[in-house]
PDB file of C-alpha atoms in Angstrom:
ATOM      1  CA  MET Y   1      30.333 -41.898 -13.270  1.00  0.00           C
ATOM      2  CA  ARG Y   2      27.804 -41.962 -10.493  1.00  0.00           C
ATOM      3  CA  MET Y   3      26.149 -38.734  -9.355  1.00  0.00           C
ATOM      4  CA  ALA Y   4      26.915 -37.702  -5.800  1.00  0.00           C
ATOM      5  CA  LYS Y   5      24.130 -38.251  -3.330  1.00  0.00           C
ATOM      6  CA  ARG Y   6      22.328 -35.201  -2.070  1.00  0.00           C
ATOM      7  CA  ALA Y   7      23.271 -34.443   1.504  1.00  0.00           C
ATOM      8  CA  PRO Y   8      20.437 -34.899   3.992  1.00  0.00           C
ATOM      9  CA  PRO Y   9      19.028 -31.712   5.543  1.00  0.00           C
ATOM     10  CA  GLY Y  10      20.731 -30.476   8.650  1.00  0.00           C
ATOM     11  CA  PRO Y  11      19.009 -29.994  12.008  1.00  0.00           C
ATOM     12  CA  LEU Y  12      18.179 -26.314  11.269  1.00  0.00           C
ATOM     13  CA  GLU Y  13      17.464 -26.603   7.527  1.00  0.00           C
ATOM     14  CA  TYR Y  14      13.712 -26.636   7.966  1.00  0.00           C
ATOM     15  CA  LEU Y  15      12.878 -25.501   4.420  1.00  0.00           C
ATOM     16  CA  ARG Y  16      14.469 -28.661   3.004  1.00  0.00           C
ATOM     17  CA  ARG Y  17      12.146 -30.922   4.978  1.00  0.00           C
ATOM     18  CA  TRP Y  18       9.054 -32.104   3.146  1.00  0.00           C
ATOM     19  CA  PRO Y  19       6.548 -31.352   5.949  1.00  0.00           C
ATOM     20  CA  MET Y  20       7.578 -27.701   5.936  1.00  0.00           C
ATOM     21  CA  GLN Y  21       7.504 -27.579   2.132  1.00  0.00           C
ATOM     22  CA  ALA Y  22       4.021 -29.104   2.097  1.00  0.00           C
ATOM     23  CA  TRP Y  23       2.831 -26.618   4.725  1.00  0.00           C
ATOM     24  CA  LEU Y  24       4.196 -23.658   2.749  1.00  0.00           C
ATOM     25  CA  ALA Y  25       2.528 -24.981  -0.404  1.00  0.00           C
ATOM     26  CA  MET Y  26      -0.840 -25.229   1.367  1.00  0.00           C
ATOM     27  CA  VAL Y  27      -0.473 -21.720   2.790  1.00  0.00           C
ATOM     28  CA  GLY Y  28       0.361 -20.353  -0.663  1.00  0.00           C
ATOM     29  CA  LEU Y  29      -2.612 -22.144  -2.168  1.00  0.00           C
ATOM     30  CA  PHE Y  30      -4.894 -20.796   0.550  1.00  0.00           C
ATOM     31  CA  LEU Y  31      -3.682 -17.232  -0.018  1.00  0.00           C
ATOM     32  CA  TYR Y  32      -3.560 -17.080  -3.813  1.00  0.00           C
ATOM     33  CA  ALA Y  33      -6.183 -19.543  -5.039  1.00  0.00           C
ATOM     34  CA  PRO Y  34      -9.072 -17.052  -4.626  1.00  0.00           C
ATOM     35  CA  LEU Y  35      -7.153 -14.381  -6.548  1.00  0.00           C
ATOM     36  CA  ILE Y  36      -6.265 -16.808  -9.330  1.00  0.00           C
ATOM     37  CA  ALA Y  37      -9.889 -17.961  -9.555  1.00  0.00           C
ATOM     38  CA  LEU Y  38     -11.095 -14.359  -9.750  1.00  0.00           C
ATOM     39  CA  MET Y  39      -8.639 -13.551 -12.536  1.00  0.00           C
ATOM     40  CA  ALA Y  40      -9.555 -16.730 -14.427  1.00  0.00           C
ATOM     41  CA  PHE Y  41     -13.291 -16.055 -14.277  1.00  0.00           C
ATOM     42  CA  SER Y  42     -12.758 -12.518 -15.564  1.00  0.00           C
ATOM     43  CA  PHE Y  43     -12.226 -14.229 -18.951  1.00  0.00           C
ATOM     44  CA  ASN Y  44     -15.347 -16.370 -18.623  1.00  0.00           C
ATOM     45  CA  ASP Y  45     -17.814 -16.069 -21.502  1.00  0.00           C
ATOM     46  CA  SER Y  46     -20.800 -16.302 -19.164  1.00  0.00           C
ATOM     47  CA  ARG Y  47     -22.806 -13.958 -16.977  1.00  0.00           C
ATOM     48  CA  ARG Y  48     -22.715 -16.573 -14.218  1.00  0.00           C
ATOM     49  CA  ASN Y  49     -19.335 -16.979 -12.540  1.00  0.00           C
ATOM     50  CA  ILE Y  50     -19.997 -20.540 -11.444  1.00  0.00           C
ATOM     51  CA  VAL Y  51     -20.361 -21.829 -15.020  1.00  0.00           C
ATOM     52  CA  TRP Y  52     -17.399 -21.776 -17.412  1.00  0.00           C
ATOM     53  CA  LYS Y  53     -18.486 -21.399 -21.026  1.00  0.00           C
ATOM     54  CA  GLY Y  54     -15.320 -20.338 -22.768  1.00  0.00           C
ATOM     55  CA  PHE Y  55     -12.609 -17.724 -23.083  1.00  0.00           C
ATOM     56  CA  THR Y  56     -13.453 -14.119 -23.960  1.00  0.00           C
ATOM     57  CA  LEU Y  57     -12.079 -10.591 -23.632  1.00  0.00           C
ATOM     58  CA  LYS Y  58     -15.400  -8.826 -24.102  1.00  0.00           C
ATOM     59  CA  TYR Y  59     -15.721  -7.919 -20.435  1.00  0.00           C
ATOM     60  CA  TYR Y  60     -12.387  -6.115 -20.540  1.00  0.00           C
ATOM     61  CA  ASP Y  61     -13.634  -4.270 -23.609  1.00  0.00           C
ATOM     62  CA  LYS Y  62     -16.752  -3.274 -21.654  1.00  0.00           C
ATOM     63  CA  LEU Y  63     -14.581  -2.273 -18.711  1.00  0.00           C
ATOM     64  CA  PHE Y  64     -12.369   0.072 -20.703  1.00  0.00           C
ATOM     65  CA  ASN Y  65     -15.397   1.585 -22.433  1.00  0.00           C
ATOM     66  CA  ASP Y  66     -17.306   2.188 -19.201  1.00  0.00           C
ATOM     67  CA  SER Y  67     -16.847   5.931 -18.663  1.00  0.00           C
ATOM     68  CA  ALA Y  68     -18.271   5.870 -15.109  1.00  0.00           C
ATOM     69  CA  LEU Y  69     -15.908   3.090 -14.012  1.00  0.00           C
ATOM     70  CA  LEU Y  70     -12.910   4.754 -15.657  1.00  0.00           C
ATOM     71  CA  GLU Y  71     -13.762   8.035 -13.956  1.00  0.00           C
ATOM     72  CA  ALA Y  72     -13.967   6.257 -10.600  1.00  0.00           C
ATOM     73  CA  PHE Y  73     -10.633   4.553 -11.268  1.00  0.00           C
ATOM     74  CA  GLY Y  74      -9.052   7.891 -12.167  1.00  0.00           C
ATOM     75  CA  ASN Y  75     -10.399   9.395  -8.945  1.00  0.00           C
ATOM     76  CA  SER Y  76      -8.880   6.555  -6.911  1.00  0.00           C
ATOM     77  CA  LEU Y  77      -5.483   6.908  -8.587  1.00  0.00           C
ATOM     78  CA  THR Y  78      -5.482  10.686  -8.061  1.00  0.00           C
ATOM     79  CA  ILE Y  79      -6.484  10.389  -4.406  1.00  0.00           C
ATOM     80  CA  ALA Y  80      -3.908   7.651  -3.792  1.00  0.00           C
ATOM     81  CA  ALA Y  81      -1.092   9.582  -5.488  1.00  0.00           C
ATOM     82  CA  VAL Y  82      -1.732  12.891  -3.709  1.00  0.00           C
ATOM     83  CA  SER Y  83      -2.353  11.325  -0.305  1.00  0.00           C
ATOM     84  CA  THR Y  84       0.799   9.203  -0.674  1.00  0.00           C
ATOM     85  CA  VAL Y  85       2.990  12.254  -1.290  1.00  0.00           C
ATOM     86  CA  ILE Y  86       1.507  14.152   1.661  1.00  0.00           C
ATOM     87  CA  SER Y  87       1.606  11.082   3.914  1.00  0.00           C
ATOM     88  CA  LEU Y  88       5.225  10.431   2.988  1.00  0.00           C
ATOM     89  CA  VAL Y  89       6.299  13.954   3.958  1.00  0.00           C
ATOM     90  CA  LEU Y  90       4.283  14.040   7.194  1.00  0.00           C
ATOM     91  CA  GLY Y  91       5.162  10.473   8.190  1.00  0.00           C
ATOM     92  CA  ALA Y  92       8.892  10.884   7.564  1.00  0.00           C
ATOM     93  CA  ALA Y  93       8.958  14.196   9.440  1.00  0.00           C
ATOM     94  CA  ALA Y  94       7.051  12.753  12.402  1.00  0.00           C
ATOM     95  CA  ALA Y  95       9.282   9.688  12.548  1.00  0.00           C
ATOM     96  CA  LEU Y  96      12.424  11.826  12.381  1.00  0.00           C
ATOM     97  CA  VAL Y  97      11.213  14.100  15.181  1.00  0.00           C
ATOM     98  CA  LEU Y  98      10.210  11.213  17.443  1.00  0.00           C
ATOM     99  CA  TRP Y  99      13.475   9.367  16.768  1.00  0.00           C
ATOM    100  CA  ARG Y 100      15.862  12.293  17.090  1.00  0.00           C
ATOM    101  CA  PHE Y 101      14.525  14.679  19.739  1.00  0.00           C
ATOM    102  CA  ARG Y 102      13.364  14.610  23.336  1.00  0.00           C
ATOM    103  CA  PHE Y 103      10.617  17.042  24.281  1.00  0.00           C
ATOM    104  CA  PRO Y 104       7.684  17.304  26.709  1.00  0.00           C
ATOM    105  CA  GLY Y 105       4.661  15.354  25.535  1.00  0.00           C
ATOM    106  CA  LYS Y 106       6.658  12.984  23.335  1.00  0.00           C
ATOM    107  CA  THR Y 107       4.923   9.931  24.808  1.00  0.00           C
ATOM    108  CA  ALA Y 108       1.489  11.483  24.240  1.00  0.00           C
ATOM    109  CA  LEU Y 109       2.397  12.369  20.658  1.00  0.00           C
ATOM    110  CA  ASP Y 110       3.660   8.851  20.051  1.00  0.00           C
ATOM    111  CA  GLY Y 111       0.406   7.404  21.335  1.00  0.00           C
ATOM    112  CA  ALA Y 112      -1.694   9.852  19.326  1.00  0.00           C
ATOM    113  CA  LEU Y 113       0.239   8.881  16.202  1.00  0.00           C
ATOM    114  CA  ALA Y 114      -0.744   5.240  16.681  1.00  0.00           C
ATOM    115  CA  LEU Y 115      -4.406   6.085  17.272  1.00  0.00           C
ATOM    116  CA  PRO Y 116      -5.492   6.088  13.579  1.00  0.00           C
ATOM    117  CA  ILE Y 117      -3.898   2.643  13.188  1.00  0.00           C
ATOM    118  CA  VAL Y 118      -5.836   0.982  16.013  1.00  0.00           C
ATOM    119  CA  VAL Y 119      -9.171   2.812  15.707  1.00  0.00           C
ATOM    120  CA  PRO Y 120     -11.720   0.758  13.682  1.00  0.00           C
ATOM    121  CA  GLU Y 121     -12.326   2.040  10.186  1.00  0.00           C
ATOM    122  CA  ILE Y 122     -16.031   2.428  10.776  1.00  0.00           C
ATOM    123  CA  CYS Y 123     -15.301   4.831  13.644  1.00  0.00           C
ATOM    124  CA  MET Y 124     -12.862   6.777  11.491  1.00  0.00           C
ATOM    125  CA  GLY Y 125     -15.454   6.958   8.728  1.00  0.00           C
ATOM    126  CA  VAL Y 126     -18.167   8.291  11.027  1.00  0.00           C
ATOM    127  CA  ALA Y 127     -15.703  10.779  12.541  1.00  0.00           C
ATOM    128  CA  MET Y 128     -14.761  12.068   9.090  1.00  0.00           C
ATOM    129  CA  LEU Y 129     -18.425  12.313   8.129  1.00  0.00           C
ATOM    130  CA  VAL Y 130     -19.188  14.459  11.179  1.00  0.00           C
ATOM    131  CA  PHE Y 131     -16.041  16.545  10.663  1.00  0.00           C
ATOM    132  CA  PHE Y 132     -16.749  17.402   7.037  1.00  0.00           C
ATOM    133  CA  ALA Y 133     -20.473  17.810   7.639  1.00  0.00           C
ATOM    134  CA  LYS Y 134     -20.393  20.034  10.750  1.00  0.00           C
ATOM    135  CA  VAL Y 135     -16.893  21.169  11.687  1.00  0.00           C
ATOM    136  CA  MET Y 136     -15.301  21.931   8.318  1.00  0.00           C
ATOM    137  CA  PRO Y 137     -17.815  21.487   5.480  1.00  0.00           C
ATOM    138  CA  TRP Y 138     -16.008  20.835   2.218  1.00  0.00           C
ATOM    139  CA  PRO Y 139     -17.295  23.080  -0.610  1.00  0.00           C
ATOM    140  CA  GLN Y 140     -19.415  21.342  -3.212  1.00  0.00           C
ATOM    141  CA  GLY Y 141     -19.221  21.837  -6.955  1.00  0.00           C
ATOM    142  CA  LEU Y 142     -15.440  22.343  -7.092  1.00  0.00           C
ATOM    143  CA  ALA Y 143     -13.468  21.505 -10.204  1.00  0.00           C
ATOM    144  CA  TRP Y 144     -11.614  18.198 -10.392  1.00  0.00           C
ATOM    145  CA  PRO Y 145      -9.403  17.318  -8.523  1.00  0.00           C
ATOM    146  CA  LEU Y 146     -10.339  19.893  -5.856  1.00  0.00           C
ATOM    147  CA  ASN Y 147     -13.629  18.072  -5.331  1.00  0.00           C
ATOM    148  CA  LEU Y 148     -11.562  15.135  -4.027  1.00  0.00           C
ATOM    149  CA  GLY Y 149     -10.007  17.196  -1.238  1.00  0.00           C
ATOM    150  CA  ALA Y 150     -12.132  15.810   1.583  1.00  0.00           C
ATOM    151  CA  ILE Y 151     -11.283  12.220   0.658  1.00  0.00           C
ATOM    152  CA  ILE Y 152      -7.584  13.083   0.323  1.00  0.00           C
ATOM    153  CA  ILE Y 153      -7.538  14.632   3.808  1.00  0.00           C
ATOM    154  CA  ALA Y 154      -9.289  11.567   5.221  1.00  0.00           C
ATOM    155  CA  HIS Y 155      -6.824   9.209   3.540  1.00  0.00           C
ATOM    156  CA  VAL Y 156      -3.819  11.189   4.754  1.00  0.00           C
ATOM    157  CA  SER Y 157      -5.151  11.012   8.317  1.00  0.00           C
ATOM    158  CA  PHE Y 158      -4.934   7.204   8.382  1.00  0.00           C
ATOM    159  CA  SER Y 159      -2.014   6.717   5.948  1.00  0.00           C
ATOM    160  CA  PHE Y 160       0.787   8.845   7.356  1.00  0.00           C
ATOM    161  CA  PRO Y 161       0.961   7.007  10.739  1.00  0.00           C
ATOM    162  CA  PHE Y 162       1.808   3.815   8.836  1.00  0.00           C
ATOM    163  CA  VAL Y 163       4.624   5.655   7.056  1.00  0.00           C
ATOM    164  CA  ALA Y 164       5.873   7.006  10.381  1.00  0.00           C
ATOM    165  CA  VAL Y 165       5.930   3.536  11.952  1.00  0.00           C
ATOM    166  CA  VAL Y 166       7.892   2.048   9.032  1.00  0.00           C
ATOM    167  CA  VAL Y 167      10.406   4.912   8.883  1.00  0.00           C
ATOM    168  CA  ARG Y 168      10.910   4.957  12.637  1.00  0.00           C
ATOM    169  CA  ALA Y 169      11.584   1.223  12.690  1.00  0.00           C
ATOM    170  CA  ARG Y 170      14.216   1.731   9.993  1.00  0.00           C
ATOM    171  CA  MET Y 171      15.866   4.594  11.875  1.00  0.00           C
ATOM    172  CA  ALA Y 172      16.234   2.415  14.968  1.00  0.00           C
ATOM    173  CA  SER Y 173      19.133   0.690  13.175  1.00  0.00           C
ATOM    174  CA  PHE Y 174      20.872   3.952  12.277  1.00  0.00           C
ATOM    175  CA  ASN Y 175      24.418   4.398  13.551  1.00  0.00           C
ATOM    176  CA  ARG Y 176      24.540   7.856  15.133  1.00  0.00           C
ATOM    177  CA  GLU Y 177      28.326   7.875  14.826  1.00  0.00           C
ATOM    178  CA  MET Y 178      27.882   8.447  11.085  1.00  0.00           C
ATOM    179  CA  GLU Y 179      25.966  11.642  11.819  1.00  0.00           C
ATOM    180  CA  GLU Y 180      28.619  12.765  14.293  1.00  0.00           C
ATOM    181  CA  ALA Y 181      31.344  12.037  11.724  1.00  0.00           C
ATOM    182  CA  ALA Y 182      29.525  14.146   9.140  1.00  0.00           C
ATOM    183  CA  ARG Y 183      29.301  17.008  11.627  1.00  0.00           C
ATOM    184  CA  ASP Y 184      33.026  16.700  12.422  1.00  0.00           C
ATOM    185  CA  LEU Y 185      33.770  16.964   8.691  1.00  0.00           C
ATOM    186  CA  GLY Y 186      31.879  20.253   8.507  1.00  0.00           C
ATOM    187  CA  ALA Y 187      28.473  19.167   7.246  1.00  0.00           C
ATOM    188  CA  GLY Y 188      25.569  21.320   8.340  1.00  0.00           C
ATOM    189  CA  GLU Y 189      22.153  20.186   9.520  1.00  0.00           C
ATOM    190  CA  PHE Y 190      20.577  20.088   6.061  1.00  0.00           C
ATOM    191  CA  ARG Y 191      23.501  18.334   4.395  1.00  0.00           C
ATOM    192  CA  THR Y 192      23.736  15.758   7.190  1.00  0.00           C
ATOM    193  CA  ILE Y 193      20.082  14.874   6.695  1.00  0.00           C
ATOM    194  CA  ARG Y 194      20.435  14.796   2.902  1.00  0.00           C
ATOM    195  CA  ASP Y 195      23.695  12.824   2.626  1.00  0.00           C
ATOM    196  CA  VAL Y 196      23.636  10.609   5.717  1.00  0.00           C
ATOM    197  CA  ILE Y 197      20.145  10.178   7.152  1.00  0.00           C
ATOM    198  CA  LEU Y 198      18.035  10.131   3.985  1.00  0.00           C
ATOM    199  CA  PRO Y 199      20.093   7.395   2.238  1.00  0.00           C
ATOM    200  CA  HIS Y 200      19.613   5.185   5.291  1.00  0.00           C
ATOM    201  CA  MET Y 201      15.920   6.093   5.409  1.00  0.00           C
ATOM    202  CA  ALA Y 202      15.333   5.507   1.660  1.00  0.00           C
ATOM    203  CA  PRO Y 203      14.201   1.835   1.806  1.00  0.00           C
ATOM    204  CA  SER Y 204      11.633   2.660   4.473  1.00  0.00           C
ATOM    205  CA  LEU Y 205      10.408   5.643   2.446  1.00  0.00           C
ATOM    206  CA  VAL Y 206       9.783   3.368  -0.527  1.00  0.00           C
ATOM    207  CA  ALA Y 207       8.039   0.794   1.659  1.00  0.00           C
ATOM    208  CA  GLY Y 208       5.989   3.471   3.417  1.00  0.00           C
ATOM    209  CA  ALA Y 209       4.946   5.089   0.145  1.00  0.00           C
ATOM    210  CA  LEU Y 210       3.869   1.742  -1.286  1.00  0.00           C
ATOM    211  CA  LEU Y 211       1.913   0.955   1.892  1.00  0.00           C
ATOM    212  CA  ALA Y 212       0.201   4.363   1.896  1.00  0.00           C
ATOM    213  CA  PHE Y 213      -0.662   4.098  -1.803  1.00  0.00           C
ATOM    214  CA  THR Y 214      -2.141   0.626  -1.395  1.00  0.00           C
ATOM    215  CA  LEU Y 215      -4.144   1.586   1.696  1.00  0.00           C
ATOM    216  CA  SER Y 216      -5.568   4.601  -0.100  1.00  0.00           C
ATOM    217  CA  LEU Y 217      -6.273   2.825  -3.362  1.00  0.00           C
ATOM    218  CA  ASP Y 218      -8.386   0.033  -1.881  1.00  0.00           C
ATOM    219  CA  ASP Y 219     -10.013   1.894   1.021  1.00  0.00           C
ATOM    220  CA  PHE Y 220     -13.795   1.612   1.040  1.00  0.00           C
ATOM    221  CA  VAL Y 221     -15.231   2.286   4.504  1.00  0.00           C
ATOM    222  CA  ILE Y 222     -13.747   5.734   5.184  1.00  0.00           C
ATOM    223  CA  THR Y 223     -14.201   6.774   1.558  1.00  0.00           C
ATOM    224  CA  PHE Y 224     -17.840   5.669   1.618  1.00  0.00           C
ATOM    225  CA  PHE Y 225     -18.573   8.044   4.507  1.00  0.00           C
ATOM    226  CA  THR Y 226     -16.472  10.899   3.100  1.00  0.00           C
ATOM    227  CA  ALA Y 227     -17.274  10.869  -0.618  1.00  0.00           C
ATOM    228  CA  GLY Y 228     -20.012  13.024  -2.057  1.00  0.00           C
ATOM    229  CA  PRO Y 229     -22.414  12.184  -4.879  1.00  0.00           C
ATOM    230  CA  ASP Y 230     -19.937  13.428  -7.497  1.00  0.00           C
ATOM    231  CA  THR Y 231     -16.780  11.848  -6.048  1.00  0.00           C
ATOM    232  CA  VAL Y 232     -17.155   8.113  -6.594  1.00  0.00           C
ATOM    233  CA  THR Y 233     -13.970   6.075  -6.215  1.00  0.00           C
ATOM    234  CA  PHE Y 234     -13.142   2.674  -7.650  1.00  0.00           C
ATOM    235  CA  PRO Y 235     -13.889   0.585  -4.512  1.00  0.00           C
ATOM    236  CA  VAL Y 236     -17.206   2.395  -4.002  1.00  0.00           C
ATOM    237  CA  LYS Y 237     -18.098   1.851  -7.667  1.00  0.00           C
ATOM    238  CA  VAL Y 238     -17.245  -1.846  -7.474  1.00  0.00           C
ATOM    239  CA  TYR Y 239     -19.338  -2.140  -4.314  1.00  0.00           C
ATOM    240  CA  SER Y 240     -22.312  -0.626  -6.116  1.00  0.00           C
ATOM    241  CA  MET Y 241     -21.836  -3.185  -8.899  1.00  0.00           C
ATOM    242  CA  VAL Y 242     -21.520  -6.104  -6.477  1.00  0.00           C
ATOM    243  CA  ARG Y 243     -24.757  -5.167  -4.712  1.00  0.00           C
ATOM    244  CA  PHE Y 244     -26.690  -6.511  -7.689  1.00  0.00           C
ATOM    245  CA  SER Y 245     -24.500  -9.477  -8.675  1.00  0.00           C
ATOM    246  CA  VAL Y 246     -20.860 -10.504  -9.073  1.00  0.00           C
ATOM    247  CA  THR Y 247     -20.522 -10.254 -12.837  1.00  0.00           C
ATOM    248  CA  PRO Y 248     -17.435 -10.786 -15.011  1.00  0.00           C
ATOM    249  CA  GLU Y 249     -17.136  -6.976 -15.278  1.00  0.00           C
ATOM    250  CA  VAL Y 250     -16.452  -6.887 -11.553  1.00  0.00           C
ATOM    251  CA  ASN Y 251     -13.881  -9.665 -11.938  1.00  0.00           C
ATOM    252  CA  ALA Y 252     -12.219  -7.786 -14.796  1.00  0.00           C
ATOM    253  CA  ALA Y 253     -12.073  -4.567 -12.779  1.00  0.00           C
ATOM    254  CA  SER Y 254     -10.635  -6.414  -9.781  1.00  0.00           C
ATOM    255  CA  THR Y 255      -8.070  -8.135 -12.013  1.00  0.00           C
ATOM    256  CA  VAL Y 256      -6.887  -4.794 -13.370  1.00  0.00           C
ATOM    257  CA  LEU Y 257      -6.486  -3.515  -9.809  1.00  0.00           C
ATOM    258  CA  ILE Y 258      -4.529  -6.635  -8.779  1.00  0.00           C
ATOM    259  CA  VAL Y 259      -2.204  -6.361 -11.786  1.00  0.00           C
ATOM    260  CA  LEU Y 260      -1.641  -2.669 -11.077  1.00  0.00           C
ATOM    261  CA  THR Y 261      -0.777  -3.408  -7.448  1.00  0.00           C
ATOM    262  CA  VAL Y 262       1.674  -6.154  -8.460  1.00  0.00           C
ATOM    263  CA  LEU Y 263       3.372  -3.866 -10.997  1.00  0.00           C
ATOM    264  CA  LEU Y 264       3.694  -1.073  -8.433  1.00  0.00           C
ATOM    265  CA  THR Y 265       5.151  -3.512  -5.919  1.00  0.00           C
ATOM    266  CA  ALA Y 266       7.684  -4.793  -8.446  1.00  0.00           C
ATOM    267  CA  ALA Y 267       8.647  -1.230  -9.397  1.00  0.00           C
ATOM    268  CA  ALA Y 268       9.037  -0.265  -5.737  1.00  0.00           C
ATOM    269  CA  LEU Y 269      11.249  -3.273  -5.025  1.00  0.00           C
ATOM    270  CA  LYS Y 270      13.317  -2.472  -8.118  1.00  0.00           C
ATOM    271  CA  LEU Y 271      13.760   1.161  -7.077  1.00  0.00           C
ATOM    272  CA  GLN Y 272      14.516   0.159  -3.500  1.00  0.00           C
ATOM    273  CA  GLY Y 273      17.384  -2.104  -4.562  1.00  0.00           C
ATOM    274  CA  ASP Y 274      19.945  -3.275  -2.026  1.00  0.00           C
ATOM    275  CA  PRO Y 275      19.521  -1.396   1.277  1.00  0.00           C
ATOM    276  CA  ALA Y 276      23.243  -1.564   1.917  1.00  0.00           C
ATOM    277  CA  ALA Y 277      24.031  -0.057  -1.458  1.00  0.00           C
ATOM    278  CA  THR Y 278      21.331   2.558  -0.952  1.00  0.00           C
ATOM    279  CA  ALA Y 279      22.901   3.634   2.313  1.00  0.00           C
ATOM    280  CA  GLY Y 280      26.272   4.034   0.651  1.00  0.00           C
ATOM    281  CA  HIS Y 281      27.872   0.828   1.885  1.00  0.00           C
ATOM    282  CA  GLY Y 282      27.570  -1.265  -1.276  1.00  0.00           C
ATOM    283  CA  ALA Y 283      30.339  -3.441  -2.514  1.00  0.00           C
ATOM    284  CA  GLY Y 284      30.623  -1.297  -5.602  1.00  0.00           C
ATOM    285  CA  ASP Y 285      31.870   1.596  -3.479  1.00  0.00           C
ATOM    286  CA  ALA Y 286      34.882  -0.363  -2.352  1.00  0.00           C
ATOM    287  CA  LYS Y 287      38.137   0.642  -3.980  1.00  0.00           C
TER     288      LYS Y 287
END
């Protein structure tokens, strides 16, 4: 019995054509080869990254026994977690207000919301430095995590507009007839938001939270201008290590950060699930 021949690709089936497949492969190699090389050389049994001498885990052992680096990593995780929660609340509220209501100054508010996105980070960093140095000096010598307050405020200032943009884009596809139907059935303002609007908004909330967490976790420029001598974060610590040389400890620390980001992304995608099912229109709801 002869196997049936594979049908040739149709006019619009671009992904089945070998030039497109080759182009996608080259793009993937260009994007991920540096990360793979960094992760590979974090296991290199040599102080020089350009020379491979064998496999070892000793640099990971040094990493997890480096109290200063672990403290910096803990500071970054704390700042990212707190700023993500605050950014999520502020961003979702701002997006809901701009999407739902008409009021004087709405255009100005919309433009002001996009300002932290387009302003260069170096300008934001200098602005935060002046603000916390002259306008509202942050107290020194506070207990952890209160000593991280200035950095958290700075991170919220540039994170929540990204959340607002993502949530607002999601709400543009919302069917307002569903809200009107909920009102006709006797639902109040709070219950309409909880049972109708929030389920539709949920995928964008997950995406916005992940974006805010990632932006905060790997931010260097604004944190460098805002952090004090006792509030070193992970990117600032890695920068201080790289100033002398790119050692396998730096590669190991970067690998841990990459793995953490990938795990968080996978968890977010898992929690997000099917947007249709999240909004209450999944096939499982059909009777």
